[in-house]
XYZ file of C-alpha atoms in Angstrom:
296
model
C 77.816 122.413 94.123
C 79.469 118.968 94.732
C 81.865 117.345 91.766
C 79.390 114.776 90.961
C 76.129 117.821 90.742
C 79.030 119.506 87.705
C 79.436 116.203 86.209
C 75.460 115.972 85.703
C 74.858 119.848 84.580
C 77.610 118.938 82.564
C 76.249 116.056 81.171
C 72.900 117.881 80.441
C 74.578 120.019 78.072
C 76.447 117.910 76.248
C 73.280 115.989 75.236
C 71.281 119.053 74.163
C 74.335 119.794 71.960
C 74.893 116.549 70.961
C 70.739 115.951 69.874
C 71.359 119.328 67.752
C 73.873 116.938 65.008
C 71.244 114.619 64.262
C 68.530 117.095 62.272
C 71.552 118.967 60.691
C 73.168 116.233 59.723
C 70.071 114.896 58.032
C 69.526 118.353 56.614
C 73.250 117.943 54.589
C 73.480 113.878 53.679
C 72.631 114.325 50.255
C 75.037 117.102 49.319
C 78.451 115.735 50.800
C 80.267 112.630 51.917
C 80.072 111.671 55.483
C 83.928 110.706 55.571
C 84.627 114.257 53.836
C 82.497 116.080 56.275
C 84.018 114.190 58.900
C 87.511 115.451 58.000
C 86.549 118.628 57.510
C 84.693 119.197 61.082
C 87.890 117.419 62.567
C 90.294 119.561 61.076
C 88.173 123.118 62.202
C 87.682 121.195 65.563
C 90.991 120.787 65.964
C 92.584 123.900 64.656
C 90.005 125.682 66.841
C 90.972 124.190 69.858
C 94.962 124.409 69.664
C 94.071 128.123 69.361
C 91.907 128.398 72.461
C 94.946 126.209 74.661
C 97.342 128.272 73.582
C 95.791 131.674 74.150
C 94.315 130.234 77.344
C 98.355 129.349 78.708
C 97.223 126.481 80.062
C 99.673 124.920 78.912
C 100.563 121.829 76.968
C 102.650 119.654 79.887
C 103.014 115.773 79.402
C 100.458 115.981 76.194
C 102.517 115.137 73.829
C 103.478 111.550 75.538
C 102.249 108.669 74.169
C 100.580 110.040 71.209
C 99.427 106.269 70.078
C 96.406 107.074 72.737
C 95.202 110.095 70.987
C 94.963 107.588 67.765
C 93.054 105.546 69.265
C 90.523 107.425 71.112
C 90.453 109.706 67.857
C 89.494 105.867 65.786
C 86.773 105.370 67.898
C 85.241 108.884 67.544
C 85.878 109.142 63.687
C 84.476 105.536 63.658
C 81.151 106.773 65.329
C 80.712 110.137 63.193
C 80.783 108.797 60.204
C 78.807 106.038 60.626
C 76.037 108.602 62.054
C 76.293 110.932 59.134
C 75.843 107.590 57.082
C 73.189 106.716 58.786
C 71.409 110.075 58.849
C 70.933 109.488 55.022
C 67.738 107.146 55.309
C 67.367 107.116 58.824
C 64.978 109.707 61.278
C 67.116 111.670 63.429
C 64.794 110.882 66.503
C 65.296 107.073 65.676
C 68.580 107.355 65.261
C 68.857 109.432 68.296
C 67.217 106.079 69.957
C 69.828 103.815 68.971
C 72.482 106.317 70.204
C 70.399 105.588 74.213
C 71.897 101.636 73.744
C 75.245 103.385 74.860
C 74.563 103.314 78.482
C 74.293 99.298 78.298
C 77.396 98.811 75.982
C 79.412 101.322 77.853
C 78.625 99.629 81.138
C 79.723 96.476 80.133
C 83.208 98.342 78.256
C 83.024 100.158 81.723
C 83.537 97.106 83.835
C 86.374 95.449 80.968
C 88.573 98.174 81.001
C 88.625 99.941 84.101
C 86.412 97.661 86.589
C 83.453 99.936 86.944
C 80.611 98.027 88.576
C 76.898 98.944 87.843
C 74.791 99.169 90.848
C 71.127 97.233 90.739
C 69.389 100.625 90.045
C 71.891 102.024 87.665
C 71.123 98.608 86.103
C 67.536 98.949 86.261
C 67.937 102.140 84.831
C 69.582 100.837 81.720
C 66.845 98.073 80.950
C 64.389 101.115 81.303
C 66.422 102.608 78.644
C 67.232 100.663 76.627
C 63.400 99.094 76.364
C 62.344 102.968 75.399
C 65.330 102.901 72.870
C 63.800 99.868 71.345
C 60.420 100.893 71.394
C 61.275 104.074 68.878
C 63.707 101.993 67.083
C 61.062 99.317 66.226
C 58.286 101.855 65.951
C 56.146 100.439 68.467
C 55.406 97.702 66.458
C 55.925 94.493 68.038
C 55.939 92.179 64.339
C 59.014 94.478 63.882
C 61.071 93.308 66.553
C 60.152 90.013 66.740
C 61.486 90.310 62.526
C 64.556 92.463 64.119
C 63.935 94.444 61.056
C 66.192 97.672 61.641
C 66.780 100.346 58.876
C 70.006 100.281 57.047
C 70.667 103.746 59.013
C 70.011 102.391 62.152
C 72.180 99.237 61.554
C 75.623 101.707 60.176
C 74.543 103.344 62.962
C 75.144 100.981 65.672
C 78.286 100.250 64.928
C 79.614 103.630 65.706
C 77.672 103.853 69.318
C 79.644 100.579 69.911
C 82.726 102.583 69.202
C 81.494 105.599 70.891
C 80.399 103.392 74.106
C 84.357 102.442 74.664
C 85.501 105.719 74.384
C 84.053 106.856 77.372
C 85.933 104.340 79.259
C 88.946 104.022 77.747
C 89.446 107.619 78.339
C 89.709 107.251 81.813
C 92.194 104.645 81.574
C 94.428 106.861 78.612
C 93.932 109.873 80.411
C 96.999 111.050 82.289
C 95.835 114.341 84.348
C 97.036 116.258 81.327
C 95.248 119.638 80.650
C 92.138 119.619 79.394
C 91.885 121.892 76.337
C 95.304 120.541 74.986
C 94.312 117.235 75.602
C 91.148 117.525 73.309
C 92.728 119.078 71.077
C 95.243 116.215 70.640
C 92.701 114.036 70.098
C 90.913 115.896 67.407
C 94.286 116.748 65.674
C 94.418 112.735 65.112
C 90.747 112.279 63.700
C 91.663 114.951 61.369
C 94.974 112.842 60.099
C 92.895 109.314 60.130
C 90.148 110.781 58.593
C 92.234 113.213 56.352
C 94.485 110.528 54.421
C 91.682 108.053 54.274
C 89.802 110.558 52.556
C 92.474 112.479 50.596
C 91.328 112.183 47.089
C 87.416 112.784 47.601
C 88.675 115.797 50.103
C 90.522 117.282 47.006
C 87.886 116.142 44.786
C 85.209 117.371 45.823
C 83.555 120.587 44.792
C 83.055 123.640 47.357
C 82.209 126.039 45.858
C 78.819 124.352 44.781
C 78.139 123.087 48.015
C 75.066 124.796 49.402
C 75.485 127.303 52.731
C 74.052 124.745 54.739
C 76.593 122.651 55.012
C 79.259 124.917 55.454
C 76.780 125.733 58.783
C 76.885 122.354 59.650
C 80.691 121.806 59.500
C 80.844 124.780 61.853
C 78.137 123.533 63.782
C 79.402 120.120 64.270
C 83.100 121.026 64.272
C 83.260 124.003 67.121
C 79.711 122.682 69.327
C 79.241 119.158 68.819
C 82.645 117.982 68.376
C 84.908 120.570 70.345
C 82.984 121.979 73.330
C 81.298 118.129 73.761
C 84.540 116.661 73.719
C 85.329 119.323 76.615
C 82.433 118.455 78.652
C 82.708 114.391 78.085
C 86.467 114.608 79.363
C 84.902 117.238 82.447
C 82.219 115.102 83.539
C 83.891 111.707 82.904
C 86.540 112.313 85.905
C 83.626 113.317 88.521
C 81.222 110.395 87.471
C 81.312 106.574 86.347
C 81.184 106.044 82.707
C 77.682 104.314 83.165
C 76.095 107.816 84.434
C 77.854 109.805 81.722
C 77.018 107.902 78.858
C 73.206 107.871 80.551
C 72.679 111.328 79.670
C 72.313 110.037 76.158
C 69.079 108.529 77.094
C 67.192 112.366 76.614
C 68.997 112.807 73.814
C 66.055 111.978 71.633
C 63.736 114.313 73.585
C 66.489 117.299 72.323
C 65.948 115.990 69.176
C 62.206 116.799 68.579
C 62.969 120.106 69.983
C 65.652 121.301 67.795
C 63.057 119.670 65.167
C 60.449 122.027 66.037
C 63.002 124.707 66.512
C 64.297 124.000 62.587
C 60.740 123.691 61.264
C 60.784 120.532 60.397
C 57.974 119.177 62.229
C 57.665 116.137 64.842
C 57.962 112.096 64.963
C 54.809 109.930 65.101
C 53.236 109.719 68.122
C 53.529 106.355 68.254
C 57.674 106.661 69.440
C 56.922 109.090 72.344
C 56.163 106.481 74.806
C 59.659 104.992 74.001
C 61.028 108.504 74.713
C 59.217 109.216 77.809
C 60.691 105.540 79.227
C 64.245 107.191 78.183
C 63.433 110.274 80.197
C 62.425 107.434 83.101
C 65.829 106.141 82.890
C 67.751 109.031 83.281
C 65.606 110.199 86.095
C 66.633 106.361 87.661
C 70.203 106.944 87.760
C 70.024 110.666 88.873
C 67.933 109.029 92.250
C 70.822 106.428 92.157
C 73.545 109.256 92.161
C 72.113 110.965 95.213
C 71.223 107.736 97.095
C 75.443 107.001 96.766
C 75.911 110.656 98.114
């Protein structure tokens, strides 16, 4: 299996673990604060992950230089999170999963700012195609609706933290310094947990735990070991064996994960109505998959 094929399978993963956040986190938005949560998952995440470097020797060489980088890619990720959690609080998760598809577009353009990446006319293509089903299941199908540009309050938090999320993927290219993987990561997550840990301080202390329902001590582990560890393991993998554009385009069947950890968690499926929107995602990824082996 070639680099690039890893990169993909890779990629397929991470966005069946990523789609499993957005019906937990709805499931837990009214019983804690997104910033708390946030702090919380970091601080597992990271504690987690400095275990599982250390017990794997793979050492920690050259990770601790620089550490200013790990502050800054940790921002961006802590920006995004929280925001999403936010969101998740009047928003649907498969329409919020919808917004998260507008990555590919914004990380293409962060792509080609800070490290030069150039999107071919089919990855481009691919990215209309996208970002046109991303709209459709944003705006409900409804036409009056985006002419209006009325988005949800969720949806609107929301955005804000893809555009955060959309430059991480390529300033961690640029950051990265061939520096082990698992250490790495865990660097990173060891600074969300410090941004997000003395900007929440007194609510962290504050709030109360022990009447906090079992749920979201599920979704903390969830969202701390799968969705915020492992997928910060497989974005770092695939983004060395493929450009930022094709990584981030895995997002686009994001929302198609979404209705089937719905069904899985028995909470039922979207209106019909946003389906075609999610089968022109599906069209999109399919684009830039053809793209990928055309350049092979």
């Amino acid at each position: 299996m070639s680099e690039a094929a890893k990169g993909h399978l890779a990629m397929l993963c991470f966005a069946a673990l990523v789609a499993g956040s957005f019906p937990f986190g709805a499931m837990v938005g009214p019983y804690i604060d997104p910033v708390v949560l946030n702090a919380v998952r970091f601080a597992v995440a990271a504690a987690a992950m400095w275990a599982v470097a250390l017990a794997s020797g793979t050492g920690t060489e050259g990770v601790f230089r620089a550490p200013w980088r790990y502050f800054a890619l940790a921002g961006l990720f802590a920006i995004y999170f929280v925001t999403m959690f936010e969101g998740l609080k009047t928003a649907e998760p498969v329409s919020m999963a919808a917004v998260f598809t507008l990555n590919p577009a914004l990380t293409a353009v962060f792509g080609w700012v800070v490290v030069r990446q150039v999107t071919t006319r089919r990855m481009a293509l691919a990215i209309v195609v996208g970002g046109l089903g991303a709209l459709w299941v944003i705006f409900r199908g409804d036409p009056n609706l985006a002419l209006r540009f009325e988005i949800g309050r969720g949806e609107q938090v929301y955005l804000w933290g893809c555009l955060a999320h959309a430059l991480y993927s390529p300033l961690l290219r640029k950051l990265s310094r061939g520096e082990p993987a698992l250490a790495f990561t865990a660097s990173i997550l060891t600074a969300g947990a410090v941004i997000l840990g003395v900007y929440a301080a007194r609510d962290i202390v504050e709030t109360d735990w022990a009447a906090m329902p079992v749920i979201v001590y599920q979704v903390i582990a969830y969202t701390a070991i799968v969705a915020t560890g492992v997928t910060f393991l497989i974005l770092r993998y695939a983004t060395l064996r493929l450009p930022s554009a094709k990584v981030m385009a895995y997002t686009y069947i994001v929302p198609c994960f979404v209705i089937v950890w719905q069904l899985a968690l028995g909470q039922g499926v979207p209106s019909t109505i946003v389906l075609p929107g999610v089968a022109l995602t599906v069209l999109s990824l399919l684009l830039l998959i053809k793209d990928e082996e055309q350049d092979s």
